[in-house]
Amino acid sequence: MKAVVFTRYGTADVLEARDVARPVPRADEVLVRVRAVAINDWDWQALQGIPFVNRLMFGLRRPKKQILGSDIAGVVEAAGRDARRFQPGDEVFGDLSGRWGGFAEYVCAGESELAPKPAGLTFEEAAAIPQAAMLAVQGLLDVGRLRQEQKLLVNGAGGGVGTFAIQIARLYSAEATGVDSAAKLAMLRSLGYDHVLDYAQEDFTRTGQQYDLILDVKTDRSVFAYLRALRPGGTYTTVGGSMGRLARVALLGPLIAVLRKKRVRVVGLKPNKDLGYMTELIEAGKVRPVVDGRYTLEQAGEAMRFFGEGRHQGKVVLTVE
Ligand SMILES: NC(=O)c1ccc[n+]([C@@H]2O[C@H](COP(=O)([O-])OP(=O)(O)OC[C@H]3O[C@@H](n4cnc5c(N)ncnc54)[C@H](OP(=O)(O)O)[C@@H]3O)[C@@H](O)[C@H]2O)c1
């Protein structure tokens, strides 16, 4: 089968299209014919082997998993002896993080890593969902405990998480502000953000505005800056950013809850947990993934470069033909 492989850490230039052996499912797995695979920050970090500490997982000198891609959508080609939930021909999607292998024509998956693909979505749209939508749901609802008509700010709103977050926030009639670079603000407004801020022009922690909930995908400030932008009783929840800053949010959270009566939390992704909820919202016409560009598997290098430069709006997805 065709796959895009990397055998050493580097930039998008180290990705190579190659013929490799088709994987064989274990008894409790299924083999999926991949139709689309989304790019995540996780792929971008694994490609470069950064931050260095992640090499304990990725492989110290060389990548152990040489085929990237964890958010996939496709069709079950074969089922292992003990696989019961899916049959050949079923259309599925899911997050195979930890396992990887989605930049390929076929990948094996455990049945618990997959869900039936929502009706009416393309494979590209379905592949855009797993990690970004789970982070949005878990950040806004599980950790953020968003309630009706609250004032919400999403920092880094123009990527995968923020484009799902606004569509979920609208169900709660939140007054939402989206922060991102100038080129993405029109798209943010079109998705339903009431207010938009260009982070290069304005620091949202210094406008004097305060929010009930802040969802951050790019934590790069001190915890105290975020506290300034929170209303009394408010919550700051982050899904990503600088490792040092995230560690401080995690460490100071319990102390701040006692001293300042505000909550600051890091979201730990629970992969695939809310695929069923997202499918309900999508099938009810309440949420639609935002997919940027059209790339084939052979264009994985170009797509990764586009993602790494941060120019994308929503999700970058490869079509596997
Ligand atoms: N917590 C967990 O368990 C877990 C699991 C998986 C992933 N993650 C993390 O979750 C995040 C995924 O977010 P995503 O998919 O939405 O990322 P994304 O698609 O890369 O979007 C990030 C957005 O932030 C913008 N941005 C960059 N610098 C910014 C700044 N200083 N201020 C405001 N906006 C800024 C980018 O735009 P420009 O480039 O145009 O500036 C981009 O639109 C990543 O940080 C990832 O590492 C966490």
GROMACS .gro file of C-alpha atoms and ligand atoms in nm:
model
  369
    1MET     CA    1   0.000   0.000   0.000
    2LYS     CA    2   0.102   0.365  -0.036
    3ALA     CA    3   0.201   0.553   0.278
    4VAL     CA    4   0.381   0.873   0.371
    5VAL     CA    5   0.676   0.779   0.590
    6PHE     CA    6   0.943   0.964   0.790
    7THR     CA    7   1.252   0.784   0.920
    8ARG     CA    8   1.423   1.083   1.085
    9TYR     CA    9   1.303   1.395   1.263
   10GLY     CA   10   1.289   1.715   1.061
   11THR     CA   11   1.069   1.954   0.867
   12ALA     CA   12   0.801   1.858   0.615
   13ASP     CA   13   1.086   1.776   0.369
   14VAL     CA   14   1.163   1.447   0.547
   15LEU     CA   15   0.821   1.302   0.455
   16GLU     CA   16   0.839   1.050   0.171
   17ALA     CA   17   0.565   0.865  -0.020
   18ARG     CA   18   0.656   0.493  -0.029
   19ASP     CA   19   0.511   0.147  -0.082
   20VAL     CA   20   0.496  -0.039   0.251
   21ALA     CA   21   0.335  -0.362   0.371
   22ARG     CA   22  -0.037  -0.340   0.444
   23PRO     CA   23  -0.097  -0.381   0.820
   24VAL     CA   24  -0.278  -0.693   0.944
   25PRO     CA   25  -0.546  -0.649   1.211
   26ARG     CA   26  -0.520  -0.839   1.538
   27ALA     CA   27  -0.818  -1.051   1.645
   28ASP     CA   28  -0.985  -0.758   1.822
   29GLU     CA   29  -0.907  -0.496   1.557
   30VAL     CA   30  -1.042  -0.387   1.222
   31LEU     CA   31  -0.853  -0.288   0.908
   32VAL     CA   32  -0.973   0.050   0.778
   33ARG     CA   33  -0.931   0.173   0.421
   34VAL     CA   34  -0.839   0.535   0.498
   35ARG     CA   35  -1.033   0.790   0.289
   36ALA     CA   36  -0.921   1.105   0.474
   37VAL     CA   37  -0.679   1.195   0.754
   38ALA     CA   38  -0.653   1.526   0.942
   39ILE     CA   39  -0.334   1.695   1.059
   40ASN     CA   40  -0.299   1.780   1.427
   41ASP     CA   41  -0.041   1.966   1.630
   42TRP     CA   42   0.052   1.621   1.761
   43ASP     CA   43   0.167   1.518   1.406
   44TRP     CA   44   0.360   1.842   1.367
   45GLN     CA   45   0.541   1.788   1.699
   46ALA     CA   46   0.611   1.421   1.627
   47LEU     CA   47   0.755   1.506   1.283
   48GLN     CA   48   1.007   1.741   1.443
   49GLY     CA   49   1.060   1.540   1.762
   50ILE     CA   50   0.973   1.844   1.975
   51PRO     CA   51   0.949   1.927   2.255
   52PHE     CA   52   1.251   1.702   2.321
   53VAL     CA   53   1.088   1.541   2.623
   54ASN     CA   54   0.827   1.388   2.388
   55ARG     CA   55   1.104   1.178   2.232
   56LEU     CA   56   1.074   0.953   2.536
   57MET     CA   57   0.747   0.853   2.368
   58PHE     CA   58   0.823   0.916   1.998
   59GLY     CA   59   1.175   0.756   2.001
   60LEU     CA   60   1.496   0.916   2.128
   61ARG     CA   61   1.712   0.930   1.811
   62ARG     CA   62   1.467   0.821   1.543
   63PRO     CA   63   1.088   0.806   1.528
   64LYS     CA   64   0.951   0.467   1.640
   65LYS     CA   65   0.619   0.526   1.463
   66GLN     CA   66   0.713   0.624   1.109
   67ILE     CA   67   0.367   0.693   0.969
   68LEU     CA   68   0.191   0.999   1.114
   69GLY     CA   69  -0.182   1.066   1.122
   70SER     CA   70  -0.426   0.985   1.399
   71ASP     CA   71  -0.760   1.148   1.308
   72ILE     CA   72  -0.896   0.928   1.030
   73ALA     CA   73  -1.217   0.855   0.844
   74GLY     CA   74  -1.263   0.558   0.615
   75VAL     CA   75  -1.432   0.229   0.540
   76VAL     CA   76  -1.384  -0.098   0.730
   77GLU     CA   77  -1.210  -0.338   0.490
   78ALA     CA   78  -1.175  -0.642   0.718
   79ALA     CA   79  -1.255  -0.733   1.077
   80GLY     CA   80  -1.044  -0.950   1.311
   81ARG     CA   81  -1.187  -1.275   1.450
   82ASP     CA   82  -1.310  -1.118   1.776
   83ALA     CA   83  -1.421  -0.781   1.638
   84ARG     CA   84  -1.798  -0.753   1.680
   85ARG     CA   85  -1.897  -0.390   1.644
   86PHE     CA   86  -1.801  -0.316   1.284
   87GLN     CA   87  -1.837  -0.511   0.959
   88PRO     CA   88  -1.658  -0.469   0.627
   89GLY     CA   89  -1.820  -0.179   0.442
   90ASP     CA   90  -1.901   0.028   0.755
   91GLU     CA   91  -1.802   0.395   0.730
   92VAL     CA   92  -1.612   0.497   1.045
   93PHE     CA   93  -1.404   0.779   1.195
   94GLY     CA   94  -1.192   0.823   1.508
   95ASP     CA   95  -0.871   0.930   1.678
   96LEU     CA   96  -0.592   0.669   1.675
   97SER     CA   97  -0.351   0.882   1.880
   98GLY     CA   98  -0.072   0.674   2.028
   99ARG     CA   99  -0.115   0.424   1.747
  100TRP     CA  100  -0.080   0.667   1.448
  101GLY     CA  101  -0.051   0.526   1.093
  102GLY     CA  102  -0.324   0.731   0.920
  103PHE     CA  103  -0.102   0.881   0.645
  104ALA     CA  104  -0.157   0.559   0.449
  105GLU     CA  105  -0.410   0.370   0.242
  106TYR     CA  106  -0.487   0.129   0.528
  107VAL     CA  107  -0.458   0.140   0.906
  108CYS     CA  108  -0.556  -0.098   1.187
  109ALA     CA  109  -0.776   0.030   1.470
  110GLY     CA  110  -0.928  -0.101   1.790
  111GLU     CA  111  -1.307  -0.096   1.774
  112SER     CA  112  -1.324   0.141   2.072
  113GLU     CA  113  -1.119   0.396   1.878
  114LEU     CA  114  -1.386   0.423   1.609
  115ALA     CA  115  -1.747   0.539   1.573
  116PRO     CA  116  -1.990   0.527   1.280
  117LYS     CA  117  -1.926   0.824   1.048
  118PRO     CA  118  -2.200   1.089   1.084
  119ALA     CA  119  -2.452   1.075   0.801
  120GLY     CA  120  -2.423   1.354   0.546
  121LEU     CA  121  -2.056   1.436   0.609
  122THR     CA  122  -1.775   1.383   0.361
  123PHE     CA  123  -1.483   1.169   0.477
  124GLU     CA  124  -1.273   1.488   0.492
  125GLU     CA  125  -1.525   1.656   0.724
  126ALA     CA  126  -1.545   1.346   0.944
  127ALA     CA  127  -1.164   1.322   0.974
  128ALA     CA  128  -1.158   1.686   1.089
  129ILE     CA  129  -1.362   1.606   1.399
  130PRO     CA  130  -1.195   1.377   1.654
  131GLN     CA  131  -0.915   1.562   1.840
  132ALA     CA  132  -1.026   1.921   1.780
  133ALA     CA  133  -1.393   1.865   1.858
  134MET     CA  134  -1.315   1.652   2.168
  135LEU     CA  135  -1.088   1.930   2.300
  136ALA     CA  136  -1.360   2.188   2.233
  137VAL     CA  137  -1.633   1.983   2.407
  138GLN     CA  138  -1.416   1.881   2.700
  139GLY     CA  139  -1.268   2.231   2.738
  140LEU     CA  140  -1.598   2.417   2.717
  141LEU     CA  141  -1.838   2.175   2.883
  142ASP     CA  142  -1.655   1.917   3.102
  143VAL     CA  143  -1.387   2.144   3.246
  144GLY     CA  144  -1.526   2.488   3.161
  145ARG     CA  145  -1.885   2.406   3.267
  146LEU     CA  146  -2.024   2.660   3.019
  147ARG     CA  147  -2.374   2.780   3.110
  148GLN     CA  148  -2.642   2.966   2.914
  149GLU     CA  149  -2.561   3.325   2.811
  150GLN     CA  150  -2.217   3.334   2.965
  151LYS     CA  151  -1.944   3.558   2.830
  152LEU     CA  152  -1.681   3.343   2.658
  153LEU     CA  153  -1.342   3.416   2.500
  154VAL     CA  154  -1.156   3.166   2.279
  155ASN     CA  155  -0.786   3.242   2.227
  156GLY     CA  156  -0.646   3.091   1.906
  157ALA     CA  157  -1.003   3.068   1.774
  158GLY     CA  158  -0.928   3.019   1.404
  159GLY     CA  159  -0.788   2.665   1.414
  160GLY     CA  160  -0.949   2.327   1.474
  161VAL     CA  161  -1.060   2.370   1.835
  162GLY     CA  162  -1.189   2.727   1.805
  163THR     CA  163  -1.400   2.661   1.496
  164PHE     CA  164  -1.581   2.379   1.678
  165ALA     CA  165  -1.594   2.574   2.005
  166ILE     CA  166  -1.800   2.861   1.864
  167GLN     CA  167  -2.057   2.625   1.715
  168ILE     CA  168  -2.100   2.454   2.055
  169ALA     CA  169  -2.103   2.788   2.241
  170ARG     CA  170  -2.388   2.910   2.019
  171LEU     CA  171  -2.604   2.629   2.156
  172TYR     CA  172  -2.560   2.796   2.496
  173SER     CA  173  -2.630   3.146   2.358
  174ALA     CA  174  -2.286   3.253   2.480
  175GLU     CA  175  -2.158   3.601   2.399
  176ALA     CA  176  -1.836   3.488   2.231
  177THR     CA  177  -1.512   3.669   2.151
  178GLY     CA  178  -1.260   3.503   1.920
  179VAL     CA  179  -0.890   3.598   1.923
  180ASP     CA  180  -0.662   3.513   1.631
  181SER     CA  181  -0.453   3.668   1.353
  182ALA     CA  182  -0.607   3.935   1.126
  183ALA     CA  183  -0.649   3.704   0.824
  184LYS     CA  184  -0.886   3.476   1.018
  185LEU     CA  185  -1.119   3.731   1.175
  186ALA     CA  186  -1.373   3.743   0.890
  187MET     CA  187  -1.409   3.363   0.907
  188LEU     CA  188  -1.455   3.383   1.286
  189ARG     CA  189  -1.737   3.636   1.246
  190SER     CA  190  -1.903   3.419   0.981
  191LEU     CA  191  -1.903   3.125   1.224
  192GLY     CA  192  -2.081   3.330   1.490
  193TYR     CA  193  -1.820   3.498   1.710
  194ASP     CA  194  -1.986   3.823   1.831
  195HIS     CA  195  -1.653   4.000   1.878
  196VAL     CA  196  -1.312   3.936   1.727
  197LEU     CA  197  -0.963   4.053   1.828
  198ASP     CA  198  -0.637   4.046   1.633
  199TYR     CA  199  -0.380   3.921   1.884
  200ALA     CA  200  -0.104   4.119   1.710
  201GLN     CA  201  -0.293   4.443   1.780
  202GLU     CA  202  -0.462   4.382   2.115
  203ASP     CA  203  -0.382   4.186   2.429
  204PHE     CA  204  -0.715   4.044   2.547
  205THR     CA  205  -0.590   4.035   2.907
  206ARG     CA  206  -0.544   4.413   2.901
  207THR     CA  207  -0.866   4.542   2.740
  208GLY     CA  208  -1.050   4.573   3.073
  209GLN     CA  209  -1.306   4.314   2.955
  210GLN     CA  210  -1.372   4.014   3.180
  211TYR     CA  211  -1.515   3.676   3.087
  212ASP     CA  212  -1.696   3.390   3.261
  213LEU     CA  213  -1.495   3.138   3.061
  214ILE     CA  214  -1.171   3.158   2.863
  215LEU     CA  215  -1.077   2.862   2.641
  216ASP     CA  216  -0.714   2.886   2.528
  217VAL     CA  217  -0.530   2.680   2.266
  218LYS     CA  218  -0.209   2.888   2.284
  219THR     CA  219  -0.120   2.951   2.649
  220ASP     CA  220   0.178   3.188   2.643
  221ARG     CA  221   0.125   3.425   2.937
  222SER     CA  222   0.150   3.414   3.313
  223VAL     CA  223  -0.150   3.272   3.498
  224PHE     CA  224  -0.200   3.613   3.659
  225ALA     CA  225  -0.265   3.779   3.321
  226TYR     CA  226  -0.549   3.534   3.259
  227LEU     CA  227  -0.691   3.589   3.607
  228ARG     CA  228  -0.716   3.961   3.525
  229ALA     CA  229  -0.947   3.880   3.233
  230LEU     CA  230  -1.177   3.653   3.440
  231ARG     CA  231  -1.494   3.763   3.615
  232PRO     CA  232  -1.527   3.660   3.982
  233GLY     CA  233  -1.608   3.288   3.983
  234GLY     CA  234  -1.481   3.255   3.624
  235THR     CA  235  -1.279   2.972   3.469
  236TYR     CA  236  -0.967   2.974   3.251
  237THR     CA  237  -0.921   2.644   3.071
  238THR     CA  238  -0.635   2.563   2.835
  239VAL     CA  239  -0.585   2.280   2.590
  240GLY     CA  240  -0.236   2.375   2.469
  241GLY     CA  241   0.056   2.616   2.451
  242SER     CA  242   0.402   2.648   2.600
  243MET     CA  243   0.487   2.347   2.820
  244GLY     CA  244   0.628   2.569   3.097
  245ARG     CA  245   0.317   2.788   3.103
  246LEU     CA  246   0.087   2.485   3.105
  247ALA     CA  247   0.282   2.332   3.395
  248ARG     CA  248   0.234   2.652   3.594
  249VAL     CA  249  -0.142   2.655   3.523
  250ALA     CA  250  -0.164   2.296   3.648
  251LEU     CA  251   0.048   2.363   3.958
  252LEU     CA  252  -0.113   2.692   4.062
  253GLY     CA  253  -0.472   2.588   3.988
  254PRO     CA  254  -0.555   2.443   4.334
  255LEU     CA  255  -0.401   2.742   4.516
  256ILE     CA  256  -0.583   2.995   4.298
  257ALA     CA  257  -0.916   2.819   4.357
  258VAL     CA  258  -0.869   2.880   4.732
  259LEU     CA  259  -0.719   3.229   4.726
  260ARG     CA  260  -0.891   3.395   4.429
  261LYS     CA  261  -1.216   3.199   4.385
  262LYS     CA  262  -1.138   3.157   4.015
  263ARG     CA  263  -1.060   2.832   3.837
  264VAL     CA  264  -0.759   2.771   3.609
  265ARG     CA  265  -0.734   2.425   3.454
  266VAL     CA  266  -0.547   2.226   3.187
  267VAL     CA  267  -0.768   1.995   2.979
  268GLY     CA  268  -0.633   1.640   2.936
  269LEU     CA  269  -0.779   1.505   2.611
  270LYS     CA  270  -1.000   1.199   2.649
  271PRO     CA  271  -0.977   1.066   2.293
  272ASN     CA  272  -1.304   0.977   2.120
  273LYS     CA  273  -1.514   1.026   2.438
  274ASP     CA  274  -1.766   1.264   2.281
  275LEU     CA  275  -1.784   1.136   1.922
  276GLY     CA  276  -2.146   1.029   1.983
  277TYR     CA  277  -2.243   1.376   2.110
  278MET     CA  278  -2.074   1.543   1.812
  279THR     CA  279  -2.248   1.305   1.573
  280GLU     CA  280  -2.587   1.406   1.724
  281LEU     CA  281  -2.505   1.776   1.680
  282ILE     CA  282  -2.383   1.725   1.325
  283GLU     CA  283  -2.681   1.514   1.221
  284ALA     CA  284  -2.913   1.778   1.373
  285GLY     CA  285  -2.743   2.040   1.151
  286LYS     CA  286  -2.602   2.231   1.451
  287VAL     CA  287  -2.230   2.180   1.385
  288ARG     CA  288  -2.028   2.150   1.065
  289PRO     CA  289  -1.649   2.101   1.056
  290VAL     CA  290  -1.443   2.375   0.886
  291VAL     CA  291  -1.191   2.221   0.645
  292ASP     CA  292  -0.921   2.430   0.476
  293GLY     CA  293  -0.779   2.345   0.134
  294ARG     CA  294  -0.775   2.019  -0.046
  295TYR     CA  295  -0.465   1.802  -0.028
  296THR     CA  296  -0.399   1.446  -0.138
  297LEU     CA  297  -0.190   1.195   0.057
  298GLU     CA  298   0.100   1.258  -0.185
  299GLN     CA  299   0.082   1.628  -0.090
  300ALA     CA  300   0.132   1.552   0.280
  301GLY     CA  301   0.456   1.756   0.292
  302GLU     CA  302   0.290   2.063   0.145
  303ALA     CA  303  -0.009   2.025   0.378
  304MET     CA  304   0.216   1.985   0.684
  305ARG     CA  305   0.410   2.298   0.585
  306PHE     CA  306   0.085   2.493   0.549
  307PHE     CA  307  -0.028   2.368   0.892
  308GLY     CA  308   0.310   2.444   1.054
  309GLU     CA  309   0.304   2.800   0.923
  310GLY     CA  310  -0.030   2.843   1.100
  311ARG     CA  311  -0.203   2.981   0.790
  312HIS     CA  312  -0.490   2.731   0.799
  313GLN     CA  313  -0.848   2.812   0.900
  314GLY     CA  314  -1.019   2.522   1.078
  315LYS     CA  315  -0.862   2.184   0.996
  316VAL     CA  316  -0.615   2.069   0.730
  317VAL     CA  317  -0.716   1.729   0.590
  318LEU     CA  318  -0.556   1.492   0.335
  319THR     CA  319  -0.777   1.299   0.095
  320VAL     CA  320  -0.655   0.942   0.041
  321GLU     CA  321  -0.765   0.837  -0.305
  322LIG     N1  322  -0.457   1.890   2.622
  322LIG     C1  323  -0.443   1.781   2.548
  322LIG     O1  324  -0.454   1.666   2.596
  322LIG     C2  325  -0.413   1.800   2.402
  322LIG     C3  326  -0.423   1.693   2.312
  322LIG     C4  327  -0.400   1.717   2.177
  322LIG     C5  328  -0.367   1.846   2.134
  322LIG     N2  329  -0.357   1.945   2.226
  322LIG     C6  330  -0.326   2.086   2.190
  322LIG     O2  331  -0.448   2.145   2.153
  322LIG     C7  332  -0.421   2.251   2.062
  322LIG     C8  333  -0.500   2.227   1.935
  322LIG     O3  334  -0.553   2.346   1.890
  322LIG     P1  335  -0.600   2.365   1.741
  322LIG     O4  336  -0.614   2.232   1.675
  322LIG     O5  337  -0.712   2.455   1.740
  322LIG     O6  338  -0.468   2.434   1.682
  322LIG     P2  339  -0.451   2.509   1.546
  322LIG     O7  340  -0.543   2.455   1.443
  322LIG     O8  341  -0.304   2.511   1.520
  322LIG     O9  342  -0.501   2.659   1.578
  322LIG     C9  343  -0.432   2.746   1.660
  322LIG    C10  344  -0.471   2.888   1.623
  322LIG    O10  345  -0.408   2.977   1.715
  322LIG    C11  346  -0.361   3.091   1.643
  322LIG     N3  347  -0.253   3.151   1.719
  322LIG    C12  348  -0.118   3.133   1.708
  322LIG     N4  349  -0.054   3.207   1.799
  322LIG    C13  350  -0.149   3.274   1.870
  322LIG    C14  351  -0.144   3.366   1.977
  322LIG     N5  352  -0.027   3.403   2.030
  322LIG     N6  353  -0.259   3.416   2.024
  322LIG    C15  354  -0.377   3.378   1.971
  322LIG     N7  355  -0.389   3.291   1.868
  322LIG    C16  356  -0.276   3.239   1.819
  322LIG    C17  357  -0.318   3.033   1.510
  322LIG    O11  358  -0.322   3.134   1.409
  322LIG     P3  359  -0.192   3.203   1.346
  322LIG    O12  360  -0.095   3.093   1.323
  322LIG    O13  361  -0.244   3.269   1.220
  322LIG    O14  362  -0.141   3.299   1.445
  322LIG    C18  363  -0.427   2.929   1.484
  322LIG    O15  364  -0.537   2.985   1.414
  322LIG    C19  365  -0.273   2.249   2.034
  322LIG    O16  366  -0.210   2.344   2.118
  322LIG    C20  367  -0.233   2.107   2.075
  322LIG    O17  368  -0.099   2.096   2.112
  322LIG    C21  369  -0.381   1.924   2.357
   0.00000   0.00000   0.00000
